[in-house]
XYZ file of C-alpha atoms in Angstrom:
446
model
C 58.757 9.524 128.747
C 60.628 10.211 125.575
C 59.062 7.177 124.025
C 55.502 8.338 124.846
C 56.395 11.918 123.398
C 57.600 10.168 120.186
C 54.334 8.156 119.909
C 52.230 11.161 120.517
C 54.063 13.116 117.899
C 53.647 10.220 115.460
C 50.007 9.956 116.148
C 49.543 13.723 115.538
C 51.352 13.264 112.230
C 49.141 10.305 111.323
C 46.075 12.492 112.246
C 47.215 15.209 110.316
C 47.709 12.991 107.300
C 44.229 11.584 107.720
C 42.830 15.095 107.877
C 44.667 16.201 104.749
C 43.409 13.199 102.872
C 39.738 14.082 103.575
C 38.360 16.209 100.746
C 35.353 18.440 100.354
C 33.151 18.810 97.217
C 30.544 21.353 96.584
C 27.434 20.287 94.459
C 25.282 22.857 92.838
C 21.692 21.437 92.085
C 18.215 22.740 91.556
C 15.508 22.561 94.252
C 13.333 20.047 92.441
C 12.036 17.222 94.898
C 14.217 14.512 93.235
C 17.352 16.667 94.075
C 16.087 17.440 97.450
C 15.959 13.946 98.189
C 19.493 13.447 96.787
C 20.675 15.958 99.409
C 18.881 14.140 102.245
C 20.594 10.858 101.279
C 24.145 12.466 101.654
C 24.724 10.305 104.756
C 24.346 7.160 102.769
C 27.082 8.384 100.491
C 29.251 9.181 103.341
C 28.901 5.538 104.653
C 30.567 4.454 101.368
C 32.907 7.411 101.114
C 33.612 8.697 104.681
C 36.615 10.661 103.534
C 34.573 12.937 101.337
C 32.620 15.843 102.799
C 29.657 17.127 100.749
C 28.531 20.816 100.673
C 25.278 21.715 98.927
C 24.210 24.728 97.035
C 20.455 24.224 96.183
C 18.652 26.945 94.256
C 15.567 27.617 92.085
C 15.964 26.721 88.639
C 16.419 29.996 87.030
C 19.028 31.117 89.809
C 20.839 27.729 89.475
C 21.322 28.227 85.727
C 22.564 31.810 86.146
C 24.924 30.994 89.010
C 26.390 27.795 87.467
C 26.913 29.192 84.027
C 28.864 32.253 85.430
C 31.061 29.971 87.477
C 31.831 27.312 84.787
C 32.333 30.006 82.078
C 34.818 31.955 84.200
C 36.704 28.909 85.493
C 36.083 30.032 89.130
C 35.848 26.481 90.348
C 33.098 27.088 93.020
C 31.408 23.774 92.121
C 32.811 20.311 91.892
C 29.531 18.842 90.687
C 27.024 20.784 88.778
C 23.482 19.874 87.850
C 23.155 20.810 84.095
C 20.449 20.225 81.481
C 20.185 18.685 78.143
C 20.581 21.983 76.662
C 23.759 23.050 78.221
C 25.744 19.797 78.022
C 26.605 19.865 74.334
C 27.317 23.575 74.261
C 29.532 23.588 77.447
C 31.282 20.592 76.068
C 32.318 22.198 72.883
C 33.306 25.292 75.032
C 35.734 23.191 77.078
C 33.908 23.818 80.351
C 33.203 20.208 81.329
C 35.478 17.340 82.094
C 35.054 14.326 79.805
C 33.764 11.334 81.751
C 34.773 8.537 79.307
C 38.347 8.579 80.478
C 37.406 8.438 84.036
C 35.163 5.387 83.554
C 38.099 3.764 81.661
C 40.541 4.861 84.446
C 38.439 3.254 87.271
C 37.463 0.035 85.617
C 35.654 -1.276 88.652
C 33.328 1.704 88.923
C 32.738 1.408 85.196
C 31.742 -2.195 85.386
C 29.387 -1.642 88.437
C 27.855 1.452 86.975
C 26.956 -0.319 83.607
C 26.745 2.548 81.114
C 24.989 0.469 78.785
C 21.949 0.281 81.108
C 21.329 4.074 80.450
C 18.630 4.581 77.799
C 20.534 5.055 74.461
C 18.809 8.262 73.403
C 19.490 9.795 76.834
C 23.087 8.778 76.741
C 23.653 9.973 73.157
C 22.237 13.561 74.087
C 25.063 13.743 76.545
C 27.765 12.511 74.143
C 30.052 14.894 72.031
C 32.658 13.907 69.762
C 32.475 10.346 71.169
C 32.960 11.482 74.807
C 30.324 11.374 77.427
C 30.414 14.723 79.318
C 27.643 14.093 81.963
C 25.417 11.265 83.366
C 21.601 11.627 83.739
C 20.015 12.044 87.083
C 16.601 11.734 85.549
C 15.085 12.362 82.007
C 11.684 13.494 81.150
C 9.223 14.540 78.450
C 5.855 16.274 79.274
C 2.422 15.041 79.685
C -1.046 15.783 80.982
C -2.130 15.134 84.604
C -5.743 15.329 85.705
C -7.870 14.843 88.743
C -10.156 11.826 88.047
C -12.443 12.830 91.010
C -13.030 16.458 89.474
C -13.492 15.035 86.083
C -16.092 12.571 87.232
C -17.843 15.205 89.198
C -18.146 17.370 86.101
C -19.015 14.356 83.866
C -15.924 14.501 81.845
C -13.757 11.837 80.207
C -10.113 12.534 79.468
C -8.926 10.725 76.195
C -5.358 9.267 76.032
C -4.495 11.954 73.490
C -6.256 15.130 74.248
C -6.357 18.261 72.033
C -5.913 21.885 73.420
C -9.491 22.586 72.382
C -10.716 19.717 74.562
C -8.502 20.822 77.367
C -9.966 24.313 77.256
C -13.410 22.935 77.458
C -12.593 20.653 80.345
C -10.927 23.585 82.255
C -13.862 25.765 81.842
C -16.400 23.143 83.343
C -14.004 22.170 86.241
C -13.007 25.868 87.265
C -14.484 26.607 90.615
C -12.404 29.332 92.059
C -14.848 30.051 94.978
C -13.945 26.643 96.428
C -10.266 26.858 95.627
C -10.227 24.679 92.503
C -8.916 25.903 89.271
C -9.663 24.330 85.734
C -5.866 24.144 84.752
C -2.420 24.996 86.047
C 0.254 25.918 83.569
C 3.736 27.487 83.950
C 3.619 31.313 84.097
C 6.920 31.981 85.916
C 9.333 33.768 83.330
C 12.297 31.814 82.430
C 13.751 29.898 79.320
C 13.354 26.687 81.350
C 10.009 27.669 82.913
C 7.267 29.350 81.027
C 9.112 29.652 77.730
C 9.765 25.713 77.796
C 6.154 24.934 78.107
C 4.926 27.641 75.781
C 7.182 26.650 73.060
C 5.488 23.233 72.958
C 2.269 24.996 72.790
C 3.439 27.156 69.855
C 4.787 23.982 68.086
C 1.265 22.483 68.148
C -0.205 25.690 66.708
C 2.114 25.236 63.719
C 4.793 27.974 64.945
C 8.479 27.961 65.284
C 11.214 30.424 66.651
C 13.063 30.773 63.371
C 12.476 29.793 59.612
C 15.200 28.027 57.680
C 16.856 31.396 56.922
C 17.065 32.250 60.584
C 14.301 34.934 60.146
C 12.530 35.269 63.508
C 8.830 33.990 63.479
C 7.525 35.338 66.832
C 5.114 37.706 65.206
C 3.653 34.932 63.029
C -0.199 34.065 63.117
C 0.827 30.805 64.895
C 2.539 32.532 67.775
C -0.247 34.972 68.089
C -2.885 32.319 68.061
C -1.040 30.308 70.654
C -0.406 33.405 72.954
C -3.936 34.600 72.715
C -5.111 30.975 73.542
C -2.709 30.642 76.576
C -3.583 33.972 77.939
C -7.400 33.494 77.576
C -7.236 29.891 79.100
C -5.282 31.048 82.091
C -7.226 34.156 82.662
C -10.561 32.123 82.589
C -9.722 28.898 84.329
C -6.135 29.337 85.792
C -5.040 30.249 89.433
C -4.470 33.754 90.430
C -0.896 35.005 90.314
C 0.119 32.541 87.732
C 3.163 34.516 86.599
C 4.697 33.377 90.019
C 4.153 29.706 89.310
C 6.882 27.454 87.868
C 7.252 23.599 88.044
C 7.481 23.432 91.760
C 4.620 25.755 92.514
C 2.284 23.974 90.137
C 3.232 20.689 91.454
C 2.100 21.843 94.951
C -1.247 23.109 93.688
C -1.894 19.881 91.882
C -0.758 17.521 94.610
C -3.110 19.511 96.929
C -6.186 19.068 94.616
C -6.294 22.483 93.597
C -5.995 22.058 89.738
C -8.249 20.070 87.379
C -5.341 19.421 85.051
C -1.649 20.270 84.706
C 0.447 19.920 81.605
C 4.237 19.533 82.681
C 7.101 17.315 83.097
C 6.608 13.492 83.188
C 8.868 13.420 86.154
C 5.958 14.739 88.373
C 4.018 11.579 87.814
C 6.080 9.932 90.524
C 5.498 12.857 93.005
C 1.763 12.864 92.475
C 1.760 9.105 93.198
C 3.753 9.541 96.463
C 1.378 9.480 99.445
C 3.926 11.342 101.564
C 3.658 14.462 99.560
C 0.455 14.136 97.388
C -3.328 14.176 98.563
C -4.458 13.065 95.139
C -2.668 9.582 94.734
C -5.864 7.805 94.249
C -7.417 10.273 92.072
C -4.564 11.326 89.756
C -4.832 10.343 86.005
C -2.375 10.583 83.066
C -2.616 11.291 79.486
C -0.388 12.460 76.584
C 0.533 16.220 76.352
C -2.155 18.081 74.165
C -1.825 18.489 70.490
C -3.106 21.651 68.754
C -4.795 22.805 65.490
C -1.475 23.102 63.673
C 0.261 19.782 64.047
C 0.776 16.824 66.337
C 4.553 17.554 66.283
C 6.556 18.961 69.182
C 3.590 18.576 71.859
C 5.928 16.972 74.442
C 9.426 17.968 75.129
C 12.576 16.206 76.038
C 14.728 17.076 78.902
C 17.177 15.558 81.293
C 18.940 16.881 84.514
C 22.329 15.666 84.642
C 25.472 15.676 86.646
C 28.647 16.958 85.166
C 32.098 17.866 86.501
C 33.293 21.305 85.639
C 36.761 21.521 84.018
C 37.664 23.991 86.878
C 37.325 21.386 89.850
C 40.389 20.427 91.778
C 38.493 17.467 93.320
C 37.864 15.460 90.008
C 38.293 11.976 91.732
C 35.840 12.695 94.635
C 33.383 14.453 92.305
C 33.366 11.319 90.060
C 32.710 9.135 92.968
C 29.648 11.170 93.904
C 28.324 11.580 90.394
C 28.505 7.930 89.662
C 26.895 7.087 93.086
C 24.073 9.482 92.639
C 23.054 8.226 88.974
C 23.605 4.498 89.742
C 21.149 1.613 89.956
C 22.237 1.408 93.567
C 20.936 4.841 94.224
C 17.676 4.324 92.401
C 17.063 1.205 94.702
C 18.122 3.287 97.636
C 15.445 6.013 96.954
C 12.786 3.269 96.486
C 13.807 1.798 99.988
C 13.976 5.201 101.655
C 10.619 6.464 100.265
C 9.049 3.058 100.527
C 7.633 3.558 96.922
C 9.235 2.643 93.624
C 7.093 5.093 91.830
C 9.084 7.781 93.452
C 12.459 7.035 91.924
C 14.376 9.270 89.533
C 12.817 8.193 86.173
C 13.720 8.126 82.453
C 17.348 7.103 82.690
C 17.860 3.329 83.008
C 16.362 0.446 81.157
C 16.628 -1.509 84.385
C 14.110 0.799 86.007
C 11.577 -0.105 83.443
C 11.943 -3.763 83.441
C 12.034 -3.754 87.344
C 8.974 -5.786 88.316
C 8.582 -3.547 91.516
C 8.679 -0.397 89.334
C 6.167 -1.767 86.949
C 3.747 -2.598 89.798
C 4.302 0.808 91.496
C 4.227 3.153 88.191
C 1.890 1.003 86.079
C -0.545 3.706 85.527
C 2.136 5.953 83.934
C 5.436 4.217 83.030
C 4.370 3.258 79.475
C 3.115 6.840 78.856
C 6.281 8.251 80.078
C 8.497 6.092 78.001
C 6.444 6.502 74.997
C 6.777 10.315 75.521
C 10.421 10.172 75.883
C 11.090 7.818 73.029
C 8.999 9.809 70.630
C 10.303 13.247 71.494
C 12.041 14.160 68.423
C 14.433 17.132 68.755
C 15.108 17.236 65.071
C 11.351 17.226 63.908
C 9.607 19.313 66.552
C 7.833 21.891 64.211
C 5.336 21.819 61.406
C 7.657 23.648 59.112
C 11.397 23.079 58.678
C 13.822 24.902 61.147
C 17.673 25.316 61.088
C 18.073 24.389 64.727
C 17.311 21.348 67.003
C 15.437 21.295 70.258
C 11.643 20.935 70.900
C 11.276 23.438 73.910
C 14.404 25.380 73.147
C 16.637 26.513 70.451
C 19.955 24.585 70.701
C 22.167 27.764 70.401
C 24.197 29.462 73.260
C 22.254 32.777 73.189
C 18.828 30.926 73.750
C 19.356 30.927 77.528
C 19.113 34.745 77.560
C 16.707 34.906 74.651
C 14.210 32.387 76.063
C 14.176 34.098 79.449
C 13.642 37.583 77.895
C 10.888 36.240 75.572
C 9.409 34.421 78.777
C 9.198 37.771 80.439
C 7.147 39.190 77.533
C 4.941 36.249 77.722
C 4.423 36.734 81.523
C 3.745 40.488 80.750
C 0.792 39.504 78.424
C -0.470 36.929 80.983
C -0.409 39.500 83.780
C -2.032 42.286 81.622
C 0.913 44.531 81.861
C 1.069 44.454 78.042
C -1.206 43.119 75.227
C -0.455 40.048 73.254
C 0.455 42.150 70.127
C 2.902 44.241 72.124
C 4.619 41.119 73.830
C 5.032 39.469 70.503
C 6.568 42.608 68.843
C 9.134 42.872 71.570
C 9.793 39.064 71.420
C 10.249 39.327 67.622
C 12.692 42.170 68.080
C 14.773 40.222 70.622
C 14.808 37.174 68.433
C 15.820 39.060 65.419
C 18.756 40.795 67.244
C 20.113 37.388 68.348
C 19.911 36.047 64.757
C 21.883 39.136 63.452
C 24.221 39.785 66.257
C 25.052 36.042 66.296
C 25.539 35.918 62.447
C 23.050 33.161 61.962
C 21.464 34.971 59.090
C 23.347 34.723 55.897
């Protein structure tokens, strides 16, 4: 009897040890389709790492940025893995908010060898490297491009060039627009946010010859280029866009386009895979692809550069477990898993690994758009995005810490002009004042 009691106690202690060994990590990510897929594949991660429990916080883009920024800046430690953009990584790394990953790859040589950092597209990897240290790994990378419905174009007797102009797009949209039958000439971001409407609109401004600041950090938002771009955008959306456009960001426009409601859509290249996925798109056989439009001012800055990345906040207490998840979810193994799960290589997270673009299965599935996407990513120049010189880097954003708030504020003014709550002139007067205040308060002006 005593022996049984001893064995029972030993078993209880062993079970307690196992319980204590298990860890829980919390992952914050955006509610884009690729990340929703990542969440759904959690059981596959658990097969490899049964001792790690994963909790998810999945939020819309604007809300995610606000919540994660507040958390990592304060060191609250709510998240062990955070989804962060190409804009945040260098700024947060310099602030000491992120864990450098290079030592972790060195520490775990087996993971480092299997992960193959050299397979990550060099430009994408370099954008996440600060002072020789890698601070995040890319989940997917993107530029922007034009999507169009070939059936609607054929019906209207139109032909989309590989490199359209905004003037051509305006004409196409007017001819396709058929709101009585629930079809709109064009869908563009209208939802306020520095990563939503302000991102798209900045590329439009670039092509009209505009910029946020001149070389002396004098705000340029009341310039003729900005006025022409905003008038063009408002007129185009009012005449040929869907109603309630100020509520439509990437996700909402993806739904409209995939349901055949839009003749055209200019947005992130990552959408090419979603629109080619028969499980979520009704236009798989009619979707066409072209470069992002160029404007009357310049051919520079028409398509952006962006990556969504996984990083480990410095405040985590589960660094090893977080590193295991981060490397699993951005690996070649994971990309193949998505292809197998969806039964479609065109649906895998794009823009991160050279091996994806040399994979015969991917080439076969994504042949209609893969070269356009690669070309857009490779030619997106964050240092030469505007007609005239600027003191900042970035195509669809200004790479300064204050831009997250400034871009969202200006996005609200743009949305106000689009909805008719203010005039274009009033919106740009407000935007100019906000940008000027940032330059002065931030001591950028000398």
